[in-house]
Amino acid sequence: MVFKFHQFFVLAKATTTCLTMLVLCSLQGCFSPMALDHAVIEYDKTTTDILSKLILLNIARSHQHQPLHFTGVSNIAATFNFQFNAGATPAFTGNSGSLLTPVFGGTVSENPTISIVPIEGEEFTRRLLAPFQENKLTMLLRQGADVDLILRLLASELRLSDGKQSGIYLNKPRDAKGYQLFRQAVLHLSSIQDKNKLFVEPLMFDQQSTLPTESLSAEQLSALQKEYKVVYQAERKQVVLTKRVIGRFLLTNYDPASLTNEERIRLQEEAEQYAVNDLSVDIRRGYPGGEWPIHGVFRLRSFHNVLNFIGQSISDDPEYAVGKYPQTPNVSENPVQTMALLVSEDEPSGDNISVQFDDHYYTLKPEVGYQWNREGFRLLCQIFQMTMTDLARQGAPAITISK
């Protein structure tokens, strides 16, 4: 009888040891992905929050006429240490008092190393001060951004070159006449966009040239066929070369592909007279929104000037309500401010983004319905990402887990 009890005790001990090892392995394998998942999500939330507050902080600096400055997180090295212990103790009560009960313990410690670097230098400063090129703005428009919101943020002026309204109209509240017409123009484009009739397309046209047949060898003709459509005209003893060219972008209320090739070339030649930070607009009669023809260019700002515009609009040069142009249909969204901010001495409540600077709190104004301010701030973050350069990294792994 004693022998059987000893066998049972050994068997129970072995079983307990196996269970201990199994649970230990499962816990060790479980904690690693749990820690990794938590770390990635939390660090992502933190870096995004830092970027948002950094942009809001520089708007506050602009409001108070302080120099702008940016700092970024260049590297995160998070090391996790897992320590487990296991043992066994006799059961305290019941018929199982002679059996062993497993006891488990463990700790998880995190040791993050975060590299913070100032975003400065000639290259970043040049990007910060350089006006945006049309392809960056059109990329956002083709992703569905509101045309009136993005033009109120990025465009500094509208230059009209057709009709009685030819001239320069500044997106600056102090210029009462210019500001009013600028606001009315972008609102008119918004009404066309609301009907899904606003085209943001590059001008595509065929460029032709002719060469005498005797001037081309067989090898040269073969090489040209890789880039050109080649048509041989025997009666004229010449070769006609045709190449499809992708030109400048254009805001229109019609499909540019419906124009003749000659008309598209003419529009391209006109657009080439302007700078790369000028976006051409051509709203014609006979199409949606054609009640008010608009022909000209929007001149784009730099990111530095975008932040200055928002900061100065808080008190130095505040925006004001502007009604639609008489021929413009009703538009649901026409907020007074491009980005409405609240400045107070008390810490704001709620979940809106806020930052403290010089004893004042700056926060996005809460909204009901369509989140114009939040959408504008989201675009502002995207625009900043297009502006900044890659931060210097130390070469350390982003996240390491030690067991």
Coordinates of C-alpha atoms in Angstrom, one line a residue:
M1 CA 0.0 0.0 0.0
V2 CA 2.9 2.4 0.7
F3 CA 4.5 1.5 -2.6
K4 CA 1.3 2.4 -4.4
F5 CA 1.1 5.7 -2.6
H6 CA 4.8 6.5 -3.5
Q7 CA 4.1 5.8 -7.1
F8 CA 1.0 8.0 -7.0
F9 CA 3.1 10.8 -5.3
V10 CA 5.8 10.6 -8.0
L11 CA 3.2 10.6 -10.7
A12 CA 1.5 13.6 -9.2
K13 CA 4.8 15.5 -8.9
A14 CA 5.8 14.7 -12.5
T15 CA 2.3 15.8 -13.6
T16 CA 2.6 19.1 -11.7
T17 CA 6.1 19.7 -13.1
C18 CA 4.8 19.2 -16.7
L19 CA 1.9 21.5 -16.1
T20 CA 4.2 24.1 -14.6
M21 CA 6.5 24.0 -17.7
L22 CA 3.5 24.1 -20.1
V23 CA 2.0 27.1 -18.3
L24 CA 5.4 28.8 -18.1
C25 CA 6.0 28.4 -21.8
S26 CA 2.5 29.5 -22.7
L27 CA 2.8 32.6 -20.5
Q28 CA 6.2 33.5 -21.9
G29 CA 5.0 33.1 -25.4
C30 CA 1.8 35.1 -24.7
F31 CA 3.4 38.0 -22.9
S32 CA 5.8 38.8 -25.8
P33 CA 3.1 39.5 -28.5
M34 CA 0.9 41.3 -25.9
A35 CA 3.8 43.6 -25.0
L36 CA 4.7 44.2 -28.6
D37 CA 1.1 45.0 -29.5
H38 CA 0.8 47.4 -26.6
A39 CA 4.1 49.1 -27.3
V40 CA 3.5 49.6 -31.0
I41 CA 0.0 51.1 -30.5
E42 CA 0.9 53.3 -27.6
Y43 CA 4.1 54.6 -29.2
D44 CA 2.1 55.4 -32.4
K45 CA -0.6 57.2 -30.4
T46 CA 2.1 59.2 -28.6
T47 CA 4.1 60.3 -31.7
T48 CA 0.9 61.3 -33.5
D49 CA -0.2 63.3 -30.5
I50 CA 3.3 65.0 -30.4
L51 CA 3.0 65.9 -34.1
S52 CA -0.5 67.5 -33.6
K53 CA 0.6 69.5 -30.6
L54 CA 3.8 70.6 -32.3
I55 CA 1.9 72.1 -35.2
L56 CA -0.6 73.8 -32.8
L57 CA 2.3 75.1 -30.8
N58 CA 3.8 76.8 -33.8
I59 CA 0.5 78.4 -34.6
A60 CA 0.6 79.8 -31.1
R61 CA 4.1 81.0 -31.7
S62 CA 3.0 82.7 -34.9
H63 CA 0.1 84.3 -33.0
Q64 CA 2.5 85.8 -30.5
H65 CA 5.1 86.7 -33.2
Q66 CA 7.6 84.2 -32.0
P67 CA 10.0 82.2 -34.2
L68 CA 8.8 78.8 -35.4
H69 CA 10.7 75.7 -34.4
F70 CA 10.1 72.0 -34.8
T71 CA 11.3 68.9 -32.9
G72 CA 10.7 65.3 -33.7
V73 CA 11.1 61.8 -32.4
S74 CA 13.7 60.2 -34.6
N75 CA 14.0 56.8 -32.9
I76 CA 12.4 54.6 -30.3
A77 CA 14.2 51.5 -28.9
A78 CA 12.0 49.7 -26.4
T79 CA 13.5 46.7 -24.6
F80 CA 11.2 44.3 -22.7
N81 CA 12.6 42.0 -20.0
F82 CA 10.4 39.0 -19.0
Q83 CA 11.2 37.1 -15.7
F84 CA 9.2 34.1 -14.7
N85 CA 9.4 31.9 -11.6
A86 CA 7.5 28.7 -10.7
G87 CA 7.3 26.4 -7.8
A88 CA 5.1 24.0 -5.9
T89 CA 3.6 23.8 -2.5
P90 CA 1.5 21.1 -0.7
A91 CA -2.2 21.6 -0.9
F92 CA -3.5 23.2 2.4
T93 CA -6.8 21.3 3.0
G94 CA -8.8 18.3 1.9
N95 CA -7.8 14.8 0.8
S96 CA -5.2 16.4 -1.5
G97 CA -3.0 17.7 1.2
S98 CA -0.2 15.3 0.2
L99 CA -0.3 16.6 -3.4
L100 CA 1.7 19.6 -4.8
T101 CA 0.0 22.7 -6.0
P102 CA 1.9 24.8 -8.6
V103 CA 2.8 28.4 -7.8
F104 CA 3.6 30.9 -10.7
G105 CA 5.0 34.4 -10.7
G106 CA 6.4 36.7 -13.2
T107 CA 7.4 40.3 -14.0
V108 CA 7.6 42.4 -17.2
S109 CA 9.8 45.5 -17.3
E110 CA 10.1 48.0 -20.1
N111 CA 13.2 50.2 -20.8
P112 CA 12.5 52.6 -23.7
T113 CA 15.2 54.8 -25.2
I114 CA 13.7 57.7 -27.2
S115 CA 15.8 59.9 -29.5
I116 CA 14.5 63.5 -29.9
V117 CA 16.1 65.7 -32.4
P118 CA 15.4 69.3 -33.6
I119 CA 14.1 69.5 -37.1
E120 CA 16.3 72.2 -38.6
G121 CA 19.0 72.9 -41.1
E122 CA 19.2 74.4 -44.6
E123 CA 17.2 71.7 -46.3
F124 CA 14.2 71.7 -43.9
T125 CA 14.2 75.5 -43.8
R126 CA 14.1 75.6 -47.6
R127 CA 11.2 73.2 -47.6
L128 CA 9.5 75.2 -44.9
L129 CA 9.8 78.5 -46.8
A130 CA 9.3 77.2 -50.3
P131 CA 5.8 77.6 -51.8
F132 CA 3.9 74.3 -52.4
Q133 CA 3.9 73.0 -55.9
E134 CA 0.7 72.4 -57.7
N135 CA 1.2 68.6 -57.7
K136 CA 1.0 68.4 -53.9
L137 CA -2.2 70.3 -53.8
T138 CA -3.8 68.3 -56.6
M139 CA -2.8 65.1 -55.0
L140 CA -4.8 66.0 -51.9
L141 CA -7.7 67.2 -54.1
R142 CA -7.8 63.9 -56.0
Q143 CA -8.0 62.1 -52.7
G144 CA -11.3 63.9 -52.0
A145 CA -10.2 66.9 -49.9
D146 CA -12.6 69.9 -49.9
V147 CA -11.5 72.3 -52.5
D148 CA -12.6 75.4 -50.5
L149 CA -10.9 74.2 -47.4
I150 CA -7.6 73.4 -49.0
L151 CA -7.4 76.5 -51.1
R152 CA -8.2 78.7 -48.1
L153 CA -5.3 77.0 -46.3
L154 CA -2.7 76.9 -49.1
A155 CA -3.6 79.6 -51.6
S156 CA -2.3 83.1 -50.9
E157 CA -4.0 84.8 -53.9
L158 CA -6.2 84.4 -57.0
R159 CA -5.0 85.9 -60.2
L160 CA -7.7 86.4 -62.8
S161 CA -6.8 87.0 -66.4
D162 CA -10.1 87.1 -68.2
G163 CA -13.1 89.4 -68.1
K164 CA -13.9 92.5 -66.1
Q165 CA -12.5 91.0 -62.9
S166 CA -8.9 90.6 -64.1
G167 CA -6.5 91.4 -61.3
I168 CA -4.9 90.0 -58.2
Y169 CA -7.1 89.1 -55.2
L170 CA -5.3 88.3 -52.0
N171 CA -6.4 85.7 -49.4
K172 CA -5.8 88.3 -46.7
P173 CA -8.7 89.8 -44.6
R174 CA -7.0 93.2 -44.6
D175 CA -7.5 93.4 -48.3
A176 CA -11.3 93.7 -48.1
K177 CA -12.0 93.6 -51.9
G178 CA -9.5 90.9 -52.7
Y179 CA -10.4 88.7 -49.7
Q180 CA -14.1 88.9 -50.5
L181 CA -13.7 87.8 -54.2
F182 CA -11.1 85.1 -53.2
R183 CA -13.6 83.6 -50.7
Q184 CA -16.4 83.8 -53.2
A185 CA -14.3 82.1 -55.9
V186 CA -13.3 79.1 -53.7
L187 CA -16.9 78.8 -52.5
H188 CA -18.0 78.7 -56.2
L189 CA -15.5 75.9 -56.8
S190 CA -16.9 74.1 -53.8
S191 CA -20.4 74.2 -55.3
I192 CA -19.1 72.6 -58.4
Q193 CA -17.3 69.9 -56.4
D194 CA -20.5 69.2 -54.5
K195 CA -22.1 68.2 -57.8
N196 CA -19.1 65.9 -58.6
K197 CA -18.3 68.1 -61.6
L198 CA -15.0 69.5 -60.6
F199 CA -12.1 68.1 -62.6
V200 CA -8.6 68.0 -61.3
E201 CA -6.7 66.6 -64.3
P202 CA -3.4 67.1 -66.0
L203 CA -3.4 68.4 -69.5
M204 CA -2.6 65.5 -71.9
F205 CA -1.9 66.3 -75.5
D206 CA 0.0 64.9 -78.5
Q207 CA 3.1 66.7 -79.5
Q208 CA 4.2 66.3 -83.2
S209 CA 7.4 67.0 -85.1
T210 CA 8.6 66.1 -88.6
L211 CA 12.0 65.0 -89.8
P212 CA 13.2 64.4 -93.3
T213 CA 13.6 60.7 -94.1
E214 CA 17.2 60.9 -95.4
S215 CA 18.3 62.4 -92.0
L216 CA 17.5 59.2 -90.1
S217 CA 19.3 55.9 -90.2
A218 CA 17.6 52.6 -89.6
E219 CA 19.1 52.4 -86.1
Q220 CA 17.9 55.9 -85.2
L221 CA 14.4 55.2 -86.5
S222 CA 14.2 52.1 -84.4
A223 CA 15.3 54.0 -81.3
L224 CA 12.6 56.7 -81.9
Q225 CA 9.9 54.1 -82.1
K226 CA 10.4 53.4 -78.4
E227 CA 9.2 56.8 -77.4
Y228 CA 7.3 58.1 -80.4
K229 CA 4.5 57.0 -82.7
V230 CA 6.3 57.0 -86.1
V231 CA 4.3 57.6 -89.3
Y232 CA 6.2 57.5 -92.6
Q233 CA 4.9 59.9 -95.4
A234 CA 6.4 58.6 -98.6
E235 CA 5.0 61.4 -100.8
R236 CA 6.7 64.0 -98.7
K237 CA 9.7 62.0 -97.8
Q238 CA 9.4 62.7 -94.2
V239 CA 8.6 61.0 -90.9
V240 CA 6.0 62.4 -88.5
L241 CA 6.8 61.8 -84.8
T242 CA 3.9 61.9 -82.3
K243 CA 4.5 61.8 -78.5
R244 CA 1.9 61.9 -75.7
V245 CA 2.8 64.6 -73.2
I246 CA 1.5 65.0 -69.6
G247 CA 1.4 68.7 -68.8
R248 CA 0.3 70.9 -66.0
F249 CA -2.8 70.4 -63.8
L250 CA -6.0 72.3 -64.3
L251 CA -9.1 72.9 -62.2
T252 CA -12.1 72.8 -64.6
N253 CA -15.8 72.3 -64.7
Y254 CA -15.4 70.1 -67.8
D255 CA -13.3 67.1 -68.9
P256 CA -10.1 68.5 -70.5
A257 CA -10.0 65.3 -72.6
S258 CA -13.1 66.7 -74.5
L259 CA -11.1 69.6 -75.9
T260 CA -9.2 69.5 -79.2
N261 CA -5.5 68.7 -79.1
E262 CA -4.8 72.3 -80.2
E263 CA -6.8 73.7 -77.4
R264 CA -5.0 71.6 -74.8
I265 CA -1.7 72.7 -76.2
R266 CA -2.8 76.3 -75.9
L267 CA -3.8 75.9 -72.3
Q268 CA -0.5 74.1 -71.6
E269 CA 1.5 77.0 -73.1
E270 CA -0.5 79.4 -71.0
A271 CA 0.2 77.4 -67.8
E272 CA 3.9 77.2 -68.5
Q273 CA 4.1 81.0 -68.2
Y274 CA 3.3 80.7 -64.5
A275 CA 5.4 79.3 -61.7
V276 CA 5.3 75.7 -60.4
N277 CA 3.4 77.0 -57.3
D278 CA 0.6 78.3 -59.5
L279 CA -2.5 76.1 -60.1
S280 CA -4.5 77.0 -63.2
V281 CA -8.3 77.2 -63.1
D282 CA -10.7 77.4 -66.0
I283 CA -14.4 77.5 -65.3
R284 CA -16.3 77.8 -68.6
R285 CA -19.9 78.7 -69.6
G286 CA -22.1 75.9 -70.7
Y287 CA -20.9 73.5 -67.9
P288 CA -21.9 73.2 -64.2
G289 CA -20.9 76.4 -62.4
G290 CA -20.4 78.2 -65.7
E291 CA -22.8 81.0 -64.6
W292 CA -19.6 82.6 -63.2
P293 CA -16.7 82.0 -65.6
I294 CA -13.3 82.0 -63.8
H295 CA -10.0 81.9 -65.6
G296 CA -6.7 82.4 -63.9
V297 CA -4.4 80.8 -61.3
F298 CA -4.2 80.2 -57.6
R299 CA -0.8 81.1 -56.2
L300 CA 0.2 78.7 -53.4
R301 CA 1.8 79.6 -50.0
S302 CA 4.7 77.9 -48.1
F303 CA 3.9 75.9 -45.0
H304 CA 5.6 78.7 -43.0
N305 CA 3.0 81.2 -44.4
V306 CA 0.2 78.8 -43.8
L307 CA 0.9 78.7 -40.1
N308 CA 1.4 82.5 -40.0
F309 CA -2.0 83.0 -41.8
I310 CA -3.7 80.8 -39.1
G311 CA -1.9 82.4 -36.2
Q312 CA -2.5 86.0 -37.3
S313 CA -6.1 85.3 -38.0
I314 CA -6.7 84.7 -34.3
S315 CA -6.5 88.5 -33.4
D316 CA -4.1 90.5 -35.7
D317 CA -5.9 89.9 -39.0
P318 CA -9.2 88.1 -38.1
E319 CA -11.3 86.6 -40.9
Y320 CA -15.0 87.6 -41.3
A321 CA -18.1 86.3 -42.9
V322 CA -18.3 86.5 -46.7
G323 CA -21.5 85.6 -48.6
K324 CA -21.5 83.7 -51.8
Y325 CA -21.3 85.2 -55.3
P326 CA -24.8 86.0 -56.6
Q327 CA -24.6 83.3 -59.3
T328 CA -23.3 80.6 -57.0
P329 CA -25.8 77.9 -55.8
N330 CA -26.3 77.4 -52.1
V331 CA -23.4 75.7 -50.3
S332 CA -23.8 74.0 -47.0
E333 CA -20.4 74.8 -45.5
N334 CA -19.0 78.3 -45.5
P335 CA -17.4 78.9 -42.1
V336 CA -16.1 82.3 -41.2
Q337 CA -12.6 81.1 -40.2
T338 CA -10.3 78.8 -42.1
M339 CA -9.3 77.2 -38.8
A340 CA -11.1 78.3 -35.7
L341 CA -9.0 78.3 -32.5
L342 CA -9.9 79.1 -28.9
V343 CA -7.3 80.9 -26.8
S344 CA -7.9 81.0 -23.0
E345 CA -6.1 81.2 -19.7
D346 CA -7.9 78.1 -18.4
E347 CA -7.2 74.6 -19.5
P348 CA -9.9 73.5 -21.9
S349 CA -12.0 70.4 -21.3
G350 CA -13.0 67.8 -23.8
D351 CA -11.1 65.7 -26.3
N352 CA -10.1 68.5 -28.7
I353 CA -6.4 68.9 -29.4
S354 CA -4.8 71.7 -27.2
V355 CA -1.4 73.0 -26.2
Q356 CA -0.2 75.5 -23.6
F357 CA 2.1 78.3 -24.6
D358 CA 3.0 81.4 -22.6
D359 CA 0.3 81.0 -20.0
H360 CA -2.4 80.5 -22.6
Y361 CA -4.1 77.4 -23.9
Y362 CA -4.7 77.0 -27.7
T363 CA -7.3 74.4 -28.8
L364 CA -9.4 73.6 -31.8
K365 CA -12.9 75.1 -31.5
P366 CA -15.5 72.4 -30.9
E367 CA -18.0 71.9 -33.7
V368 CA -21.4 70.4 -34.3
G369 CA -22.0 68.4 -37.5
Y370 CA -19.3 68.5 -40.1
Q371 CA -15.9 68.8 -38.5
W372 CA -14.4 71.5 -40.6
N373 CA -11.7 72.4 -38.1
R374 CA -10.7 68.8 -37.4
E375 CA -10.6 68.1 -41.2
G376 CA -8.5 71.2 -41.8
F377 CA -6.1 70.2 -39.0
R378 CA -5.8 66.7 -40.4
L379 CA -4.9 68.2 -43.8
L380 CA -2.4 70.5 -42.0
C381 CA -0.7 67.4 -40.5
Q382 CA -0.5 65.7 -43.9
I383 CA 0.9 68.9 -45.5
F384 CA 3.6 69.0 -42.8
Q385 CA 4.6 65.4 -43.6
M386 CA 5.1 66.5 -47.2
T387 CA 7.3 69.3 -46.0
M388 CA 9.6 67.7 -43.4
T389 CA 12.7 65.6 -44.2
D390 CA 13.7 62.2 -42.9
L391 CA 15.0 62.5 -39.4
A392 CA 18.4 61.2 -38.5
R393 CA 18.2 57.8 -37.0
Q394 CA 20.7 56.0 -34.8
G395 CA 20.4 52.5 -36.4
A396 CA 19.0 50.9 -33.3
P397 CA 16.1 48.5 -33.7
A398 CA 12.7 50.2 -33.2
I399 CA 11.5 47.6 -30.7
T400 CA 13.5 44.7 -29.1
I401 CA 12.2 42.0 -26.8
S402 CA 14.5 40.3 -24.4
K403 CA 13.4 37.0 -22.7

